[in-house]
XYZ file of C-alpha atoms in Angstrom:
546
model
C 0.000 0.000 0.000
C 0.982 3.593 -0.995
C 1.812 5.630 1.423
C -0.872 8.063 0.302
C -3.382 5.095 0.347
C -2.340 4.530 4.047
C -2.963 7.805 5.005
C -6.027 7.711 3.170
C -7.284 4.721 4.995
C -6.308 6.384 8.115
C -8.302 9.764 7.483
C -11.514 7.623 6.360
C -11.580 5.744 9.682
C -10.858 9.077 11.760
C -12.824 12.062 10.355
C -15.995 12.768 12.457
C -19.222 14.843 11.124
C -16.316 18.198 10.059
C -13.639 19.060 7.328
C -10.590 20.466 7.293
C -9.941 23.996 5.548
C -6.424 23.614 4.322
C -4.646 26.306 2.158
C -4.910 25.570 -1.588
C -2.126 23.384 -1.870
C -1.404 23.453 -5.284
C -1.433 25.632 -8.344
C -3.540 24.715 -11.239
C -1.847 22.225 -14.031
C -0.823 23.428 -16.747
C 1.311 22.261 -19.978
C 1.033 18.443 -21.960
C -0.592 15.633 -19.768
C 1.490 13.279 -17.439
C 1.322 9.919 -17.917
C 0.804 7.640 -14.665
C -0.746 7.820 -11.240
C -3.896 5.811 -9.756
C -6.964 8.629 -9.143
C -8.244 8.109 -6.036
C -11.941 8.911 -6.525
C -14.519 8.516 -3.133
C -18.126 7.056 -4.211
C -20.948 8.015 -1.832
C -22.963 4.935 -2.938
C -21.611 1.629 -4.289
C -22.653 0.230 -7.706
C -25.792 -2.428 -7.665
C -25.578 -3.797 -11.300
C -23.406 -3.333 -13.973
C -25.801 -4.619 -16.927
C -25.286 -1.717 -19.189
C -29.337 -0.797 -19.024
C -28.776 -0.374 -15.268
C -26.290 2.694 -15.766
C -28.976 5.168 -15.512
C -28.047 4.849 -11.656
C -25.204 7.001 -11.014
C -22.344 4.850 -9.454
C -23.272 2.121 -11.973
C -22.880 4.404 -14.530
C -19.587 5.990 -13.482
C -17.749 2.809 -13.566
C -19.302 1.526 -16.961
C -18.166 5.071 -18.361
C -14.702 3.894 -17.695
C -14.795 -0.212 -19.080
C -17.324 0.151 -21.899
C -17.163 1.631 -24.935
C -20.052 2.824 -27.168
C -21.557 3.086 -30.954
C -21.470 6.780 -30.838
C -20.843 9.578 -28.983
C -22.700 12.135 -28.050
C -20.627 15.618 -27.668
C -21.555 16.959 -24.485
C -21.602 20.835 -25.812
C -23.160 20.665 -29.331
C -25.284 17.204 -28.179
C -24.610 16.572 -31.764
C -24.132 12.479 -32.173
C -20.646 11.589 -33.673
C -18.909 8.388 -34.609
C -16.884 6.475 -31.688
C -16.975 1.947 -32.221
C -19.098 3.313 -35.127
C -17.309 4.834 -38.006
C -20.484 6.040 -39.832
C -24.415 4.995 -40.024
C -27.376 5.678 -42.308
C -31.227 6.228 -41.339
C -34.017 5.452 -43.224
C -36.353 7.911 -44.046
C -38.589 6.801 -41.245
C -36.481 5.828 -39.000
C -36.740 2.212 -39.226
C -33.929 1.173 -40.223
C -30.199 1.724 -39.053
C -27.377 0.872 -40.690
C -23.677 1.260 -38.985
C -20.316 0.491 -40.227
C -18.082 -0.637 -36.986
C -14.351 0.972 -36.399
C -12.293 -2.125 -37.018
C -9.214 -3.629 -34.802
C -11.290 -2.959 -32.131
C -11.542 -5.677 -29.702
C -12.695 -6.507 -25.759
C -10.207 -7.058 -23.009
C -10.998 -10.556 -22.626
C -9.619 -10.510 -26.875
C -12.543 -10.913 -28.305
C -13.539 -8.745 -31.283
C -15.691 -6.106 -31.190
C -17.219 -6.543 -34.894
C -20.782 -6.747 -36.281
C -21.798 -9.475 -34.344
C -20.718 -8.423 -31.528
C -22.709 -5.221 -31.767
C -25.389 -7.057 -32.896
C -25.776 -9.515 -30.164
C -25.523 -6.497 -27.760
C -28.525 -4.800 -28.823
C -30.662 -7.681 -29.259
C -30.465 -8.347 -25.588
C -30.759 -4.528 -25.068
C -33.871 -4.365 -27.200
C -35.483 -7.687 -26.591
C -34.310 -8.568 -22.934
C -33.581 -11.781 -21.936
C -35.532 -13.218 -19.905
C -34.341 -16.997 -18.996
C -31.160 -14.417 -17.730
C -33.718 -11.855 -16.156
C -32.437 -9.488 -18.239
C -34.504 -6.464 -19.101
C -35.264 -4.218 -22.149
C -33.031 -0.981 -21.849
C -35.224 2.042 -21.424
C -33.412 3.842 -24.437
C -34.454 1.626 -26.929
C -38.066 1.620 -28.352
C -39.783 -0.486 -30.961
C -36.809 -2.878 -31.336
C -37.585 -5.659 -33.701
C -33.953 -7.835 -34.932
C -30.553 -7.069 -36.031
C -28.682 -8.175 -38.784
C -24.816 -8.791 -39.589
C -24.340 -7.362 -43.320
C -20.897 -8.309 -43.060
C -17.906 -8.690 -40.187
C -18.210 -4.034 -39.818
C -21.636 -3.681 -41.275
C -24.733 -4.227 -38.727
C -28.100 -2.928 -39.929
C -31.087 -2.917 -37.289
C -34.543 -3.047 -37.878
C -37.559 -1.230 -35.977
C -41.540 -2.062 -35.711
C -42.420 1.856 -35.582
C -40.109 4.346 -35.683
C -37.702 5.094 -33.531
C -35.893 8.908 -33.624
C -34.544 8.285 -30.453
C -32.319 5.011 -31.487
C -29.196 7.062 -32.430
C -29.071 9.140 -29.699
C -29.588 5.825 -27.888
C -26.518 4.111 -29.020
C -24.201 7.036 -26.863
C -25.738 6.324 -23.719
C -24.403 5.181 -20.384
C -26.825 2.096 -20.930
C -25.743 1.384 -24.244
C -22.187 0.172 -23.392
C -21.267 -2.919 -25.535
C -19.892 -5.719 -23.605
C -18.406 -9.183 -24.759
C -20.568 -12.370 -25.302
C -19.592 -14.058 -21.953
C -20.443 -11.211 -20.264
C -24.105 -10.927 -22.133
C -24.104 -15.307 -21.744
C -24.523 -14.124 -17.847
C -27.599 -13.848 -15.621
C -28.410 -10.259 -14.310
C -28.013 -11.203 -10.638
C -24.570 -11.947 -11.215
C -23.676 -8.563 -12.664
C -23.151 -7.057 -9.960
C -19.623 -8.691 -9.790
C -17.753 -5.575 -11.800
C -15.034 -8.869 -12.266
C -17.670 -10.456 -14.361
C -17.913 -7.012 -17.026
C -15.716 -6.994 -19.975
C -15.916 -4.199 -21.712
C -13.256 -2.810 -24.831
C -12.936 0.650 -23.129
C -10.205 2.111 -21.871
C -10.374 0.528 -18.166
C -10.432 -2.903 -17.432
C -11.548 -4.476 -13.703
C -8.570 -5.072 -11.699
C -10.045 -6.770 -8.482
C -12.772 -5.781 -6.316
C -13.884 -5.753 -2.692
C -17.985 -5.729 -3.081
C -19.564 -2.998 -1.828
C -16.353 -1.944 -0.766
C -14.121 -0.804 -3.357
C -13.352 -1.159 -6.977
C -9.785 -0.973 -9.054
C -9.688 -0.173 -12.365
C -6.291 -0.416 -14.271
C -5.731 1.386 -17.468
C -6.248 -0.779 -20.953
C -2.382 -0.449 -22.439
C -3.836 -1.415 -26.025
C -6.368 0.708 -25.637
C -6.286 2.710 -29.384
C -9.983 3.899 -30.608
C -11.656 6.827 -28.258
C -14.281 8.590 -30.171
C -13.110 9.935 -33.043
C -13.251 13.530 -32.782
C -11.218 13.557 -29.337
C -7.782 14.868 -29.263
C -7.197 12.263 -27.488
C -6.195 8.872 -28.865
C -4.438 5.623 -27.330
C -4.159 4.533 -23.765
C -5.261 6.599 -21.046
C -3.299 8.843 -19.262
C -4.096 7.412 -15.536
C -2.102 3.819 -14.414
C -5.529 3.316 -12.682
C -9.060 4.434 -10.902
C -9.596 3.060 -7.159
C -13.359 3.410 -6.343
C -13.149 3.911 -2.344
C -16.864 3.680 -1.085
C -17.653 6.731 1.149
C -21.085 7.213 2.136
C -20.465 10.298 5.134
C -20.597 13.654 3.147
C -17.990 15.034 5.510
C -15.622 12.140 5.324
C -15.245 12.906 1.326
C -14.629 16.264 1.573
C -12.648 15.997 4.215
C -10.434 12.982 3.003
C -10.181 15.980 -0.378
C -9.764 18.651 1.267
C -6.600 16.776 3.274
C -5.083 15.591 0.241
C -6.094 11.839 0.637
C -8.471 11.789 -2.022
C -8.369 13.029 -5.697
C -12.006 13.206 -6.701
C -15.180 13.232 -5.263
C -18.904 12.276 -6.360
C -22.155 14.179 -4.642
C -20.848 17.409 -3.170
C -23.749 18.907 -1.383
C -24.450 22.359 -1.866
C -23.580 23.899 1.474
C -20.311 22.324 0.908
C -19.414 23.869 -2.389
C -17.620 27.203 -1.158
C -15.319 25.615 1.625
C -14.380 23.565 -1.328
C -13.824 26.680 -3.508
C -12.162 28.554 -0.883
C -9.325 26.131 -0.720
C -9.255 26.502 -5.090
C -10.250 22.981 -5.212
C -12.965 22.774 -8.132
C -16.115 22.028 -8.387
C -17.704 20.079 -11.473
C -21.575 20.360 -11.768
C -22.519 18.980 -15.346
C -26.229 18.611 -15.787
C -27.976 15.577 -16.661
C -30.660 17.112 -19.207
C -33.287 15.340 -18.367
C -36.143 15.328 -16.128
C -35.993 17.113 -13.234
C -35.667 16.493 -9.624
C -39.689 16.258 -8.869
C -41.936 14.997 -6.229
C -44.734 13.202 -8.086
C -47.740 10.633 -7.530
C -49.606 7.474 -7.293
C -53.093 8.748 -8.094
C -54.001 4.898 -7.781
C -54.191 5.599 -3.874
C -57.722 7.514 -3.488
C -56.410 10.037 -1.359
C -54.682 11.787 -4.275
C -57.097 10.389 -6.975
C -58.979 14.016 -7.027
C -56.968 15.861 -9.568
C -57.855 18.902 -7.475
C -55.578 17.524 -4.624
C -53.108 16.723 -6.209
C -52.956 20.330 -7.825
C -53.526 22.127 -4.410
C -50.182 20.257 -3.657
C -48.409 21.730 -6.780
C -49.844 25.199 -5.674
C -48.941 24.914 -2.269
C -44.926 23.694 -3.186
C -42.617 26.755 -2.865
C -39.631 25.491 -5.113
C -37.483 28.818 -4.996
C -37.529 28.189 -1.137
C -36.587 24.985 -1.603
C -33.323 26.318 -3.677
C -32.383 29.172 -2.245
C -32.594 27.123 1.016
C -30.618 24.409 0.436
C -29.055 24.461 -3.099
C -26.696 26.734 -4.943
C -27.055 28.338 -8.729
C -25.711 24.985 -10.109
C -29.480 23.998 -9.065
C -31.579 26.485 -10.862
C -35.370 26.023 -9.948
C -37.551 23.883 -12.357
C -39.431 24.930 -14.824
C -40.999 22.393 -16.979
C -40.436 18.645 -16.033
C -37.430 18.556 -17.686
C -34.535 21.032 -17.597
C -34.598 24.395 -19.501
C -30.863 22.542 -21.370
C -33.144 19.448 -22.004
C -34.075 18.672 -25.647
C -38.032 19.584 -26.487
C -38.112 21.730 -23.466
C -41.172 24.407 -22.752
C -41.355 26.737 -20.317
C -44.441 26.353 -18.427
C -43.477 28.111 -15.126
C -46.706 30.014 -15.060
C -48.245 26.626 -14.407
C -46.434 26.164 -11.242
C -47.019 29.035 -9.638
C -46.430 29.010 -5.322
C -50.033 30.171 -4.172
C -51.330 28.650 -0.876
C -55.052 30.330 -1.283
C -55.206 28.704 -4.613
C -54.112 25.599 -2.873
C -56.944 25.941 -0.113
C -59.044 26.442 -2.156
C -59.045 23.492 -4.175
C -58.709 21.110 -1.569
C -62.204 22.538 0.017
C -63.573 22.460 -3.444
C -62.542 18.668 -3.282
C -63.998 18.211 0.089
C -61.075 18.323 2.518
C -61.555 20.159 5.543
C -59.467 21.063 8.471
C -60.538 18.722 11.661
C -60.010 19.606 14.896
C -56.406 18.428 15.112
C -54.865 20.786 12.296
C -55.097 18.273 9.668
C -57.505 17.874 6.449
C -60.197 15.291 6.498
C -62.639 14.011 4.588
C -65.281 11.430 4.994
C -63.568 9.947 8.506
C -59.898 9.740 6.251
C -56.831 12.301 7.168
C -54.810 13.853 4.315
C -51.598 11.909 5.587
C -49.184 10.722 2.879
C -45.747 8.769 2.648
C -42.622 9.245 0.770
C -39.852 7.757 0.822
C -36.595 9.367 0.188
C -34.109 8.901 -2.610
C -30.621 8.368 -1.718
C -29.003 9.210 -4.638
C -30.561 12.279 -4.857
C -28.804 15.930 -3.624
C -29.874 16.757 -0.023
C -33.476 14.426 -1.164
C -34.231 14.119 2.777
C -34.318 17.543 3.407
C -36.277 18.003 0.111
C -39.177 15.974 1.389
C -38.668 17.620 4.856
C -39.341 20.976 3.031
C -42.209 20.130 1.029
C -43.819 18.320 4.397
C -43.694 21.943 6.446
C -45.042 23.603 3.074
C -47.873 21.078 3.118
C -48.359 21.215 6.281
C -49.363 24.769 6.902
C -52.444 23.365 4.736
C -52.937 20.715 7.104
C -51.414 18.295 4.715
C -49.223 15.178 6.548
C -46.176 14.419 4.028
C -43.891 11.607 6.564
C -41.012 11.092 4.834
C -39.404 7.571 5.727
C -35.410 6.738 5.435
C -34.169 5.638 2.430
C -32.380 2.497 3.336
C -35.307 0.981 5.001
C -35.692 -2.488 4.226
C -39.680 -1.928 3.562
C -38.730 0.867 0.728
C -38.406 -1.368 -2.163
C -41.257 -3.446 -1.897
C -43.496 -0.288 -0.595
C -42.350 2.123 -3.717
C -44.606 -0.643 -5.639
C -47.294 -0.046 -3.926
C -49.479 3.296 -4.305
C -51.593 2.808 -1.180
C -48.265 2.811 1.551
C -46.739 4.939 -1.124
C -48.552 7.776 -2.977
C -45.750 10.302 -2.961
C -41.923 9.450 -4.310
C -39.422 11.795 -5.245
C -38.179 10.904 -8.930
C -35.810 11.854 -11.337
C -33.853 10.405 -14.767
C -31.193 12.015 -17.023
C -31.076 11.523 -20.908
C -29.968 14.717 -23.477
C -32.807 13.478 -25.788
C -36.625 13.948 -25.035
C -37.423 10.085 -25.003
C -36.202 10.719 -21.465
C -39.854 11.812 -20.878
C -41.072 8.221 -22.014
C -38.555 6.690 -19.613
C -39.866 8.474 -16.755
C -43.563 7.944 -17.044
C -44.383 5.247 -19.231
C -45.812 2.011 -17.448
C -43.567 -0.332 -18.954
C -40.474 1.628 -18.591
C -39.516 3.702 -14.826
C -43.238 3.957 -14.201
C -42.799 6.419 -11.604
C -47.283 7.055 -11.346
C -47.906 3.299 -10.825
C -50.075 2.381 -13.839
C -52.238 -0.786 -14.455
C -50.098 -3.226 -16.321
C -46.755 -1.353 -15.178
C -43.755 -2.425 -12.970
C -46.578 -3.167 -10.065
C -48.925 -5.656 -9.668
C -50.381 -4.149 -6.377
C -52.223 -1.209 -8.377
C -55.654 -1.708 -8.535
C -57.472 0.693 -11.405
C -54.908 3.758 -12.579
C -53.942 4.060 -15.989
C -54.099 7.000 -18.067
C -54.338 6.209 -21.944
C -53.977 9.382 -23.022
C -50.615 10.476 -21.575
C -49.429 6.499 -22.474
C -50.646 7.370 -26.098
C -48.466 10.882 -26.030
C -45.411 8.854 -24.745
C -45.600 6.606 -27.579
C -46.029 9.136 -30.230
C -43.059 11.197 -28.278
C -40.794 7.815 -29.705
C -41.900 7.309 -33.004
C -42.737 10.714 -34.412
C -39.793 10.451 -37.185
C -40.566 14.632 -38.108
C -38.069 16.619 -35.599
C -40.301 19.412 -35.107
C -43.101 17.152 -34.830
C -41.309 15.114 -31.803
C -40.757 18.396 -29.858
C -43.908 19.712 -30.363
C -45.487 15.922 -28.765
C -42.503 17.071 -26.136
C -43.774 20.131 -25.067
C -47.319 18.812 -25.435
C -46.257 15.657 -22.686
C -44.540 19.012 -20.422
C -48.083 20.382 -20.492
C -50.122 17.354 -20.013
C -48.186 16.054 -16.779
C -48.689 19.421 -15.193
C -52.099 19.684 -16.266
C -52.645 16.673 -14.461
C -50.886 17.490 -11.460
C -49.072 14.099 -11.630
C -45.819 16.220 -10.856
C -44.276 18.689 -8.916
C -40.950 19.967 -10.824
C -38.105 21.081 -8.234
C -35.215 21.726 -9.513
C -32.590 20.585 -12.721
C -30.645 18.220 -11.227
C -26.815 18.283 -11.774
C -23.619 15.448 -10.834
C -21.853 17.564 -8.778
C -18.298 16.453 -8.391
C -15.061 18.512 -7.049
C -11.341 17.326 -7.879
C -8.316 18.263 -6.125
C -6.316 21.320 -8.542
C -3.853 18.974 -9.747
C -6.516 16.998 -11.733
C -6.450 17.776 -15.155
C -8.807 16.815 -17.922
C -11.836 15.651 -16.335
C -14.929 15.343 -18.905
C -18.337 14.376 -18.179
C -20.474 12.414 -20.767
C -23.759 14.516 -21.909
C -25.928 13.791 -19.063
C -23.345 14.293 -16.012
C -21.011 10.991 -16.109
C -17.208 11.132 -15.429
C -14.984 9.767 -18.348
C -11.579 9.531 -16.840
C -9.887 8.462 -20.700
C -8.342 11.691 -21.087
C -7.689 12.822 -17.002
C -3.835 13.148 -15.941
C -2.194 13.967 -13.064
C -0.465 17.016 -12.743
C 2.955 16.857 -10.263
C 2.016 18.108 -6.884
């Protein structure tokens, strides 16, 4: 062990609930990148799965970013879609059919290659599922029918509708292509990052589950996207995952020099990281936003009237300004104002608690004797759960509870590690509040989020539950699917911004805020990029002497 790992290990088991403010250390790097050094980057959560569909949760994603490679890529500032394993493609006018023409010499660590076939088997597990291996349909992919190998760097795939959204698809955290023996496995077992072989430019060195995770750098590594300046092996010897779940004990460890980089930096945080010229990295995920919404199967927020005397009685910018920073700008639409297909529908979510009364007397709900609304012998008292992953989502829920609450509303919010949460989440009447979230730079995000057979975040008939008894609502299911195979760009957005409408409409939602990744590195850690909806790439990241 290193001595800086030692020290490390001994500032992890030592820090209590502060940090240390230490004088900026060192100056920022400058000239050509260093090759060596192992980042030493502190996780607040571990990983759960690394099946690339599961990298929509962020420390599953951060570690696929690093072992798998994808068909495209999407560049982060002009979201424009540009080649990577592919060197080119074709659509059909429709949107069909896609045809792609694979980079060749490109192979995956365990020396397989990464051809046609490859690519091919990839996506029909990714489109289809499999289900003897429990594995499921990505949410990125729509209307998936077969693939098929024109020849060893030509794969064409074919679609039952359309499907705009496929290309922008292929760039995605979810979308990372992984060898045949690591598709041959069943899902439970992907948890094992061992079991992952990707062709990027990290490989799995050994792991400690739940624990920590060492990547090693690829040496043949030769075929980052295309465009990059950077090409060939990374510039980093290796990535060790440390899993930190105390907010203070990450800073702290980064702030002492024990630590290179550092995922979920809460906002109150950020300046006694700045102060020490230690940077902060807060890349948004352009997608929806970080909302409460509901489960209008349970009858107590069936009434759409409740549910938008909620809405109205929700003071986001207090929310904010009280425990964010201006890399959290307030919501408002459902998806973020650098989403694609956003609208602007702020006036809809206006803060107005006599608009809120009002519509919850209108709907019957009166205040009893104890403070609290009731209606036909039933209390307005709700449950949420909160999100872990989620900035500060605790004190979120704790904020819209007093809101609510001054309209004798009852929002408990219950600990997100609870051993109940999973199995409660499914089931509207013990659950008809959840905060929710997903990131995506392309509006099929919106689909994701709400659609029954993909996140189902309302709990619809037929969706991820089987414990919801009547809900379904055909009309925003039919907008959803016309949102994925509308093949006419303007068309799309204008089904986008029509969905943005609808969901407030409905009150189904409560947009808080756009959610970013915030990160911070040490100053000495040079070339950090994020993919387009907030995940570290460490390819191009060296080590400047300190």
């Amino acid at each position: 062990m290193t001595t800086k790992l030692k020290r490390l290990a001994l500032t992890l088991a030592t820090l209590t609930a502060f940090s240390f403010f230490l004088p900026g250390a060192y100056a920022e790097g400058a000239g050509d990148p260093v090759k060596g050094g192992t980042l030493i980057y502190l996780e607040q959560q571990a990983h759960t799965n690394l099946y690339p569909p599961a990298g929509g949760f962020y420390p599953n994603g951060g570690i696929l970013n690093q072992i798998t490679d994808k068909l495209t890529y999407q560049n982060p500032k002009t979201l424009e879609v540009e080649p990577w394993i592919a060197e080119s493609w074709t659509v059909n006018a429709d949107a069909t059919e896609y045809t792609f023409k694979i980079r060749p010499g490109v192979t995956f660590s365990d020396g397989t290659p990464l051809d046609a076939t490859a690519v091919a088997k990839n996506y029909d597990v990714f489109g289809l599922g499999k289900k003897e291996l429990k594995q499921p349909v990505s949410e990125v992919i729509n209307n998936y029918e077969r693939s098929e190998v024109i020849d060893p760097l030509t794969v064409k795939f074919y679609f039952k509708k359309p499907s705009p959204g496929f290309l922008q698809g292929t760039s995605v955290i979810g979308s990372g292509l992984v060898a045949a023996s690591t598709l041959a496995l069943p899902f439970e077992q992907l948890g094992d990052a061992t079991k992952i072989i990707g062709s990027g430019p990290f490989v799995v060195d050994s792991e400690t589950i739940g624990k920590e995770l060492n990547l090693k750098a690829r040496e043949e590594y030769a075929w980052g996207p295309a465009k990059l300046g950077h090409q060939g092996r990374a510039y980093l010897d290796g990535i060790k995952y440390i899993i930190t779940g105390e907010d203070s004990v990450r800073i702290g460890a980064l702030l002492a020099g024990q630590a290179d980089f550092i995922r979920q930096v809460q906002a109150y945080d950020e300046k006694q990281v700045e102060a020490q010229d230690y940077q902060i990295y807060a890349p948004s995920t352009r997608g929806v936003n970080n909302s409460v919404v509901f489960r209008p199967d349970n009858p107590l927020v069936a009434d759409v009237r409740v549910r938008k005397a909620l809405l109205h009685a929700t003071d986001a910018k207090e929310i904010v300004t009280t425990l964010f920073s201006a890399n959290y700008p307030q919501a408002t639409s459902i998806i973020a104002s650098t989403a694609l297909g956003y609208r602007d529908i702020s006036a809809k979510l206006s803060f107005d608690p006599e608009k809120a009364k009002t519509l919850l007397e209108e709907a019957g709900w009166t205040v009893g004797a104890n403070g609290l609304r009731q209606k036909d012998g039933k209390e307005l008292v709700l449950t949420a759960y909160e999100s872990l992953p989620q900035p500060q989502n605790k004190e979120t829920l704790q904020l819209v509870a007093q809101q609510w609450g001054k309209l004798g509303v009852k929002l408990t919010v219950l600990a997100g590690d609870s051993g109940s949460r999973i199995v409660d989440d499914l089931d509207p009447l013990k659950t008809p509040v959840s905060p929710a979230m997903v990131g995506r730079a392309d509006p099929d995000v919106i689909k994701s989020q709400y659609y029954p057979k993909n996140r189902d975040v309302l709990r619809q008939k037929g969706g991820q539950s089987d414990k919801v008894q009547s809900f379904a609502d055909d009309k925003l299911n039919g907008l959803l699917e016309a949102l994925t195979s509308e093949p006419d760009r303007e068309k799309r957005l204008a089904i986008a911004g029509e969905v943005q409408d609808y969901v407030v409409d409905q009150a189904y939602a409560i947009p808080i805020f756009e959610e970013p990744q915030a990160f911070a590195g040490a100053p000495y850690v040079q070339g950090i990029a994020f993919e387009a909806v907030g995940r570290p790439s460490f390819y191009s990241t060296w080590l400047a002497e300190h």
